[in-house]
Amino acid sequence: MKEIRLRLLLVLLIFMGALFISYIQTTRLHTLSLVTGMGIEKEDGIYSVTLQIYNPEANAKESSGEIGGRTYTAAGVTIADAIAALRKDISKRIFTETLQIVVLGEQMVKEEGVDPVLDYLIRAPEIPGNIQMVVARESTPEFVFQMFPADDKVTSSHIRKLLSHSEQRWGTFQDISAERIKSLLEDKTSDIVIPYLELKGDRMEGLSKTSTETFTPSAYFSLTGLALLSNGRLKTYFTSEESRLLALLRGVNQKESLTFPCRDDNRYMTIRTTNTDASTRASIDPLSFNIQVHVKAYVEEYGCKEEMNGQRGIEELEEWLEETIAKELTVMVQKQEEEGADFLGLKDHLYRHSPAYWKEMKKEKNEDLSKVPVTIDVQASLTKIGKTSKLPL
């Protein structure tokens, strides 16, 4: 009997403890403004900082119509100054430990660069170290956070999911930290690429919640590709296809469907990559680079008239894919030369694998590798070929 009473008392204490903890958490939650997104732009020497404040009530079962978050914007001569101004407008304490996404303004990144932003994000002790950054192309960060996302409560959560899904295409390029970018800028061994957002659809309709209440949203943001930052400043935008090719050249393990025109007709075939990697080799005196790309894939759809007859037919298809992919990748080498940039990581390769040679190059101030010869070799391996007979006309 005594043992039963002790058990009942223990259960009661656990229950009361859970209620007390829940009460404390709820009470604390109602005293904080949980920041999930931050936008930073600069115009005419003045910073404009936008904060997206998460609305906990939006997650309640009975509040399906609640807006997921509120957006506040203030100006200041520094980023911290603008946030201090926001504290006067927001009744609850601003809690930035929950920050997930920082959206950078196009004009600021183009004219001033990212260095001042990185300085603030790294110095501020309340800013978490795992935030992700994107550039807003042809839009302001404030507008990005004012948009109603089609399949989420708040824009910051929507962007974070887009970045997560892009990992199979871009690898760690979608998750580069402020500390890593700062390190690359200081080492001067590689140009930087970070994702950018692009508006699709009607700009003004995106500000209305009704835009998300139809089967096809009238406006939404797309994580289109990667933005190139040279010396910390925005230099150009890569298209979606260019971004994929760049990631492939930089050794990202991609799992994607790739479509190619058939060799001898106007039909198409699609392969699905299961593993990709790349390695860079440098030859000294004269300096040149060779990038070896390996692609493992299976045929996902084959619409070509030409038959894949046995092992020889498969080998011929692999050779043709190697030539086709190499031609596509060579376009990125040409683009690097045109831009006078180093997004292929050639400097970083010398810095890591030939430090003495790199040190001598820096001493002679001969660090521009954009015109250095770069060759590409591709090795393709197809598996799971499946049916190989000719498709009916």
Short mmCIF file of C-alpha atoms in Angstrom, two decimals:
data_model
loop_
_atom_site.label_atom_id
_atom_site.label_comp_id
_atom_site.label_asym_id
_atom_site.label_seq_id
_atom_site.Cartn_x
_atom_site.Cartn_y
_atom_site.Cartn_z
CA MET A 1 0.00 0.00 0.00
CA LYS A 2 2.82 2.33 0.93
CA GLU A 3 4.56 1.59 -2.36
CA ILE A 4 1.39 2.42 -4.34
CA ARG A 5 1.08 5.78 -2.56
CA LEU A 6 4.70 6.59 -3.36
CA ARG A 7 4.12 5.80 -7.01
CA LEU A 8 1.00 7.96 -7.14
CA LEU A 9 2.89 10.80 -5.45
CA LEU A 10 5.73 10.45 -7.97
CA VAL A 11 3.30 10.56 -10.91
CA LEU A 12 1.60 13.61 -9.43
CA LEU A 13 4.93 15.39 -8.97
CA ILE A 14 5.95 14.62 -12.56
CA PHE A 15 2.60 15.90 -13.84
CA MET A 16 2.84 19.10 -11.78
CA GLY A 17 6.44 19.58 -12.91
CA ALA A 18 5.45 19.26 -16.57
CA LEU A 19 2.65 21.80 -16.07
CA PHE A 20 5.06 24.20 -14.35
CA ILE A 21 7.69 23.91 -17.11
CA SER A 22 4.99 24.40 -19.75
CA TYR A 23 3.76 27.48 -17.92
CA ILE A 24 7.28 28.94 -17.70
CA GLN A 25 7.94 28.28 -21.39
CA THR A 26 4.61 29.75 -22.46
CA THR A 27 5.06 32.80 -20.27
CA ARG A 28 8.59 33.37 -21.58
CA LEU A 29 7.40 32.86 -25.16
CA HIS A 30 4.89 35.66 -24.77
CA THR A 31 7.63 38.05 -23.63
CA LEU A 32 9.88 37.46 -26.65
CA SER A 33 9.79 38.40 -30.33
CA LEU A 34 11.26 35.34 -32.02
CA VAL A 35 13.26 36.49 -35.05
CA THR A 36 13.43 33.88 -37.82
CA GLY A 37 14.48 36.08 -40.74
CA MET A 38 16.62 39.17 -41.22
CA GLY A 39 16.98 41.31 -44.34
CA ILE A 40 19.78 43.83 -44.85
CA GLU A 41 20.00 46.45 -47.59
CA LYS A 42 21.94 49.70 -47.92
CA GLU A 43 21.09 52.76 -49.96
CA ASP A 44 22.66 56.23 -49.89
CA GLY A 45 24.86 55.27 -46.94
CA ILE A 46 21.95 54.13 -44.76
CA TYR A 47 21.25 50.54 -43.76
CA SER A 48 17.71 49.19 -43.91
CA VAL A 49 17.17 46.18 -41.65
CA THR A 50 14.04 44.03 -41.79
CA LEU A 51 13.14 41.49 -39.10
CA GLN A 52 10.56 38.76 -39.54
CA ILE A 53 8.98 37.95 -36.18
CA TYR A 54 7.48 34.48 -35.84
CA ASN A 55 3.90 34.31 -34.58
CA PRO A 56 3.52 31.28 -32.21
CA GLU A 57 -0.26 31.57 -32.38
CA ALA A 58 -0.12 30.61 -36.06
CA ASN A 59 0.81 27.06 -35.06
CA ALA A 60 -2.24 26.57 -32.87
CA LYS A 61 -4.82 24.15 -34.28
CA GLU A 62 -7.66 26.63 -33.98
CA SER A 63 -5.78 29.48 -35.72
CA SER A 64 -5.48 28.33 -39.33
CA GLY A 65 -6.20 31.88 -40.49
CA GLU A 66 -3.44 33.45 -38.40
CA ILE A 67 -0.59 35.19 -40.20
CA GLY A 68 2.64 33.26 -39.61
CA GLY A 69 4.75 36.28 -38.80
CA ARG A 70 5.10 40.05 -38.71
CA THR A 71 7.65 42.14 -40.55
CA TYR A 72 9.30 45.27 -39.18
CA THR A 73 11.83 47.54 -40.90
CA ALA A 74 14.01 50.36 -39.59
CA ALA A 75 16.96 52.40 -40.83
CA GLY A 76 20.32 53.19 -39.25
CA VAL A 77 23.87 54.25 -40.04
CA THR A 78 25.01 50.76 -38.97
CA ILE A 79 23.19 47.43 -38.85
CA ALA A 80 23.22 47.47 -35.05
CA ASP A 81 21.87 51.05 -35.11
CA ALA A 82 18.92 49.95 -37.26
CA ILE A 83 18.17 47.03 -34.92
CA ALA A 84 18.29 49.42 -31.95
CA ALA A 85 15.65 51.49 -33.72
CA LEU A 86 13.52 48.37 -34.19
CA ARG A 87 13.57 47.75 -30.44
CA LYS A 88 11.59 50.96 -30.04
CA ASP A 89 8.89 49.71 -32.41
CA ILE A 90 8.55 46.13 -31.13
CA SER A 91 6.92 45.74 -27.72
CA LYS A 92 8.56 42.40 -26.81
CA ARG A 93 12.27 41.72 -26.42
CA ILE A 94 13.90 40.93 -29.76
CA PHE A 95 15.25 37.38 -29.59
CA THR A 96 17.66 36.70 -32.46
CA GLU A 97 18.90 33.33 -31.19
CA THR A 98 16.16 31.81 -33.36
CA LEU A 99 17.42 33.51 -36.54
CA GLN A 100 17.50 31.13 -39.52
CA ILE A 101 17.82 33.17 -42.72
CA VAL A 102 19.58 36.40 -43.68
CA VAL A 103 18.52 37.93 -47.00
CA LEU A 104 21.09 40.30 -48.51
CA GLY A 105 20.05 43.24 -50.66
CA GLU A 106 21.31 43.21 -54.24
CA GLN A 107 22.38 46.85 -54.26
CA MET A 108 24.35 46.55 -51.02
CA VAL A 109 26.18 43.38 -52.11
CA LYS A 110 26.97 44.90 -55.50
CA GLU A 111 28.28 48.26 -54.27
CA GLU A 112 29.62 47.67 -50.76
CA GLY A 113 30.04 43.92 -50.56
CA VAL A 114 29.29 41.49 -47.76
CA ASP A 115 32.19 42.32 -45.43
CA PRO A 116 30.29 44.76 -43.12
CA VAL A 117 27.39 42.29 -42.84
CA LEU A 118 29.74 39.43 -42.01
CA ASP A 119 31.45 41.58 -39.39
CA TYR A 120 28.13 42.19 -37.63
CA LEU A 121 26.89 38.59 -37.87
CA ILE A 122 30.15 37.20 -36.48
CA ARG A 123 30.58 39.79 -33.72
CA ALA A 124 27.01 39.79 -32.38
CA PRO A 125 26.95 37.09 -29.65
CA GLU A 126 23.19 36.57 -29.93
CA ILE A 127 23.35 35.67 -33.64
CA PRO A 128 23.57 31.86 -34.11
CA GLY A 129 26.43 30.44 -36.15
CA ASN A 130 24.28 28.21 -38.38
CA ILE A 131 22.36 30.91 -40.24
CA GLN A 132 22.06 30.68 -44.02
CA MET A 133 22.37 33.59 -46.44
CA VAL A 134 20.81 34.34 -49.81
CA VAL A 135 20.82 37.34 -52.16
CA ALA A 136 17.52 38.90 -53.26
CA ARG A 137 17.78 39.44 -57.01
CA GLU A 138 15.88 42.49 -58.29
CA SER A 139 13.91 42.65 -55.03
CA THR A 140 14.46 44.17 -51.63
CA PRO A 141 14.86 41.99 -48.53
CA GLU A 142 11.87 43.80 -47.04
CA PHE A 143 9.69 42.73 -49.95
CA VAL A 144 10.94 39.14 -49.67
CA PHE A 145 9.70 38.90 -46.08
CA GLN A 146 6.42 40.65 -46.89
CA MET A 147 5.55 38.00 -49.45
CA PHE A 148 3.08 35.30 -48.47
CA PRO A 149 4.74 31.88 -49.04
CA ALA A 150 2.49 29.40 -50.79
CA ASP A 151 3.28 26.37 -48.63
CA ASP A 152 4.53 27.69 -45.32
CA LYS A 153 3.61 30.05 -42.50
CA VAL A 154 6.62 32.38 -42.79
CA THR A 155 9.02 33.27 -45.59
CA SER A 156 12.14 32.43 -43.56
CA SER A 157 10.97 28.84 -43.02
CA HIS A 158 10.05 28.56 -46.71
CA ILE A 159 13.52 29.74 -47.81
CA ARG A 160 15.22 27.36 -45.40
CA LYS A 161 13.32 24.43 -46.90
CA LEU A 162 14.22 25.55 -50.41
CA LEU A 163 17.88 25.61 -49.39
CA SER A 164 17.61 22.17 -47.84
CA HIS A 165 16.13 20.73 -51.03
CA SER A 166 18.90 22.33 -53.12
CA GLU A 167 21.62 20.33 -51.36
CA GLN A 168 21.41 17.56 -53.96
CA ARG A 169 22.24 20.12 -56.66
CA TRP A 170 24.65 22.50 -54.95
CA GLY A 171 26.05 20.61 -51.98
CA THR A 172 27.47 22.86 -49.25
CA PHE A 173 27.22 25.96 -51.46
CA GLN A 174 23.66 26.34 -50.13
CA ASP A 175 24.82 26.23 -46.50
CA ILE A 176 27.95 28.40 -46.37
CA SER A 177 28.39 30.17 -43.03
CA ALA A 178 29.38 33.75 -42.31
CA GLU A 179 32.65 32.52 -40.75
CA ARG A 180 33.50 30.48 -43.86
CA ILE A 181 32.83 33.40 -46.21
CA LYS A 182 34.95 35.69 -44.01
CA SER A 183 37.77 33.14 -44.08
CA LEU A 184 37.68 32.92 -47.89
CA LEU A 185 37.74 36.70 -48.19
CA GLU A 186 40.75 36.96 -45.91
CA ASP A 187 42.67 34.11 -47.58
CA LYS A 188 41.85 35.45 -51.08
CA THR A 189 42.06 31.91 -52.45
CA SER A 190 38.64 31.62 -54.06
CA ASP A 191 35.68 33.62 -55.23
CA ILE A 192 32.47 32.96 -53.33
CA VAL A 193 29.11 31.68 -54.50
CA ILE A 194 25.89 31.86 -52.50
CA PRO A 195 22.28 31.14 -53.55
CA TYR A 196 19.95 33.85 -54.81
CA LEU A 197 16.18 34.28 -54.81
CA GLU A 198 14.22 35.40 -57.84
CA LEU A 199 10.59 36.50 -57.96
CA LYS A 200 8.25 34.56 -60.23
CA GLY A 201 4.85 35.99 -61.07
CA ASP A 202 3.03 39.22 -60.22
CA ARG A 203 4.93 41.31 -57.68
CA MET A 204 1.95 43.16 -56.19
CA GLU A 205 -0.27 40.09 -55.94
CA GLY A 206 2.42 38.42 -53.85
CA LEU A 207 1.71 40.90 -51.05
CA SER A 208 -1.85 39.60 -50.74
CA LYS A 209 -2.70 36.42 -48.86
CA THR A 210 -5.17 35.54 -51.60
CA SER A 211 -2.22 34.78 -53.88
CA THR A 212 -1.66 31.55 -51.91
CA GLU A 213 -5.30 30.47 -51.89
CA THR A 214 -5.37 29.16 -55.46
CA PHE A 215 -3.96 25.94 -56.92
CA THR A 216 -1.30 27.97 -58.76
CA PRO A 217 0.24 30.80 -56.69
CA SER A 218 0.22 34.09 -58.57
CA ALA A 219 3.62 35.03 -57.11
CA TYR A 220 6.42 33.18 -55.35
CA PHE A 221 10.18 33.22 -54.87
CA SER A 222 12.36 30.65 -56.60
CA LEU A 223 15.83 29.62 -55.47
CA THR A 224 17.06 29.92 -59.05
CA GLY A 225 20.82 29.59 -58.85
CA LEU A 226 24.10 30.82 -57.39
CA ALA A 227 25.42 34.37 -57.23
CA LEU A 228 29.14 34.98 -57.79
CA LEU A 229 30.90 37.27 -55.32
CA SER A 230 34.37 38.45 -56.28
CA ASN A 231 36.33 40.22 -53.52
CA GLY A 232 33.11 40.12 -51.52
CA ARG A 233 31.08 42.05 -54.10
CA LEU A 234 28.35 40.75 -56.40
CA LYS A 235 29.79 40.15 -59.85
CA THR A 236 27.20 38.10 -61.72
CA TYR A 237 24.39 35.57 -61.41
CA PHE A 238 24.63 32.02 -62.70
CA THR A 239 21.58 30.48 -64.32
CA SER A 240 20.12 27.30 -62.85
CA GLU A 241 21.99 25.18 -65.39
CA GLU A 242 25.28 27.07 -64.90
CA SER A 243 24.95 26.62 -61.14
CA ARG A 244 24.51 22.87 -61.58
CA LEU A 245 27.57 22.66 -63.83
CA LEU A 246 29.64 24.71 -61.41
CA ALA A 247 28.70 22.44 -58.51
CA LEU A 248 29.63 19.41 -60.63
CA LEU A 249 33.05 20.91 -61.41
CA ARG A 250 33.59 21.63 -57.71
CA GLY A 251 33.03 18.00 -56.75
CA VAL A 252 29.48 18.11 -55.40
CA ASN A 253 27.87 14.67 -55.25
CA GLN A 254 24.76 15.37 -57.30
CA LYS A 255 21.66 13.21 -57.56
CA GLU A 256 19.72 14.74 -60.42
CA SER A 257 17.88 13.96 -63.62
CA LEU A 258 19.76 15.23 -66.70
CA THR A 259 18.19 15.36 -70.14
CA PHE A 260 20.19 15.26 -73.39
CA PRO A 261 19.18 15.33 -77.06
CA CYS A 262 19.68 12.03 -78.87
CA ARG A 263 22.68 11.69 -81.19
CA ASP A 264 20.93 11.11 -84.49
CA ASP A 265 17.38 12.42 -84.14
CA ASN A 266 15.34 15.14 -82.48
CA ARG A 267 14.29 13.00 -79.52
CA TYR A 268 15.63 13.01 -75.96
CA MET A 269 16.95 10.77 -73.22
CA THR A 270 17.20 11.32 -69.47
CA ILE A 271 19.72 9.88 -67.06
CA ARG A 272 19.58 9.98 -63.26
CA THR A 273 22.93 10.53 -61.55
CA THR A 274 23.62 8.40 -58.47
CA ASN A 275 27.11 9.64 -57.71
CA THR A 276 29.32 12.44 -59.04
CA ASP A 277 32.70 13.77 -57.99
CA ALA A 278 35.54 15.85 -59.37
CA SER A 279 39.24 16.29 -58.68
CA THR A 280 41.64 19.01 -59.81
CA ARG A 281 45.27 18.54 -60.77
CA ALA A 282 47.82 21.26 -61.46
CA SER A 283 50.88 21.15 -63.70
CA ILE A 284 53.63 23.63 -62.96
CA ASP A 285 55.85 25.44 -65.48
CA PRO A 286 53.86 26.26 -67.45
CA LEU A 287 50.88 26.41 -65.13
CA SER A 288 47.76 24.53 -66.24
CA PHE A 289 44.92 22.62 -64.64
CA ASN A 290 43.03 19.45 -65.41
CA ILE A 291 39.66 18.71 -63.81
CA GLN A 292 38.56 15.08 -63.85
CA VAL A 293 34.81 14.54 -63.43
CA HIS A 294 33.24 11.17 -62.67
CA VAL A 295 29.55 10.55 -63.27
CA LYS A 296 27.66 7.41 -62.30
CA ALA A 297 24.07 7.23 -63.51
CA TYR A 298 21.29 5.04 -64.82
CA VAL A 299 19.05 5.57 -67.83
CA GLU A 300 15.81 6.99 -66.48
CA GLU A 301 14.08 7.45 -69.85
CA TYR A 302 15.28 6.57 -73.34
CA GLY A 303 13.39 8.07 -76.26
CA CYS A 304 16.05 7.75 -78.94
CA LYS A 305 15.52 5.71 -82.11
CA GLU A 306 19.02 4.28 -81.90
CA GLU A 307 19.20 0.93 -80.13
CA MET A 308 21.52 0.16 -77.22
CA ASN A 309 22.75 -3.21 -78.46
CA GLY A 310 24.63 -5.09 -75.75
CA GLN A 311 27.75 -3.96 -73.91
CA ARG A 312 29.25 -2.22 -76.94
CA GLY A 313 26.12 -0.11 -77.36
CA ILE A 314 26.28 0.91 -73.70
CA GLU A 315 29.97 1.82 -74.00
CA GLU A 316 29.24 3.97 -77.07
CA LEU A 317 26.48 5.74 -75.15
CA GLU A 318 28.87 6.35 -72.23
CA GLU A 319 31.49 7.82 -74.59
CA TRP A 320 28.91 10.09 -76.15
CA LEU A 321 27.74 11.26 -72.70
CA GLU A 322 31.35 11.96 -71.72
CA GLU A 323 31.84 14.18 -74.76
CA THR A 324 28.51 15.96 -74.25
CA ILE A 325 29.05 16.66 -70.54
CA ALA A 326 32.65 17.80 -71.18
CA LYS A 327 31.40 20.33 -73.74
CA GLU A 328 28.87 21.69 -71.26
CA LEU A 329 31.48 21.99 -68.52
CA THR A 330 33.92 23.73 -70.87
CA VAL A 331 31.40 26.56 -71.16
CA MET A 332 31.94 27.28 -67.46
CA VAL A 333 35.72 27.44 -68.00
CA GLN A 334 35.12 29.99 -70.76
CA LYS A 335 32.79 31.95 -68.48
CA GLN A 336 35.47 32.10 -65.79
CA GLU A 337 37.86 33.59 -68.33
CA GLU A 338 35.26 36.12 -69.50
CA GLU A 339 34.46 37.20 -65.94
CA GLY A 340 38.11 37.37 -64.88
CA ALA A 341 37.14 35.34 -61.84
CA ASP A 342 38.10 32.12 -60.05
CA PHE A 343 34.92 30.29 -59.15
CA LEU A 344 36.51 26.93 -60.08
CA GLY A 345 38.70 27.08 -56.97
CA LEU A 346 42.06 27.05 -58.80
CA LYS A 347 43.76 29.39 -56.34
CA ASP A 348 42.50 27.30 -53.44
CA HIS A 349 43.96 24.16 -55.08
CA LEU A 350 47.40 25.78 -55.38
CA TYR A 351 47.14 27.16 -51.86
CA ARG A 352 46.49 23.67 -50.47
CA HIS A 353 48.57 21.44 -52.76
CA SER A 354 51.41 23.69 -53.97
CA PRO A 355 51.87 26.23 -51.16
CA ALA A 356 55.42 27.23 -52.16
CA TYR A 357 54.35 27.96 -55.75
CA TRP A 358 51.29 29.87 -54.52
CA LYS A 359 53.43 31.92 -52.15
CA GLU A 360 55.74 32.86 -55.01
CA MET A 361 52.77 33.85 -57.19
CA LYS A 362 51.45 36.12 -54.44
CA LYS A 363 54.89 37.64 -53.99
CA GLU A 364 55.01 38.49 -57.69
CA LYS A 365 51.38 39.68 -57.56
CA ASN A 366 50.53 37.30 -60.36
CA GLU A 367 47.37 35.81 -58.82
CA ASP A 368 44.97 36.08 -61.75
CA LEU A 369 44.29 32.51 -62.89
CA SER A 370 41.27 33.24 -65.07
CA LYS A 371 43.33 32.90 -68.27
CA VAL A 372 45.28 29.81 -67.22
CA PRO A 373 44.53 26.76 -69.43
CA VAL A 374 41.97 24.38 -67.92
CA THR A 375 41.10 21.03 -69.51
CA ILE A 376 38.23 18.76 -68.52
CA ASP A 377 38.02 14.98 -68.70
CA VAL A 378 34.74 13.19 -67.97
CA GLN A 379 34.28 9.54 -67.15
CA ALA A 380 30.67 8.31 -67.33
CA SER A 381 29.44 4.96 -66.06
CA LEU A 382 25.89 3.78 -66.74
CA THR A 383 24.13 1.17 -64.62
CA LYS A 384 20.61 -0.27 -64.55
CA ILE A 385 20.19 0.14 -68.30
CA GLY A 386 16.96 -1.83 -68.33
CA LYS A 387 15.18 -2.51 -71.62
CA THR A 388 17.47 -1.87 -74.58
CA SER A 389 15.27 -2.63 -77.57
CA LYS A 390 14.25 0.06 -80.04
CA LEU A 391 11.18 2.03 -79.01
CA PRO A 392 8.19 1.87 -81.37
CA LEU A 393 7.75 4.77 -83.76
#
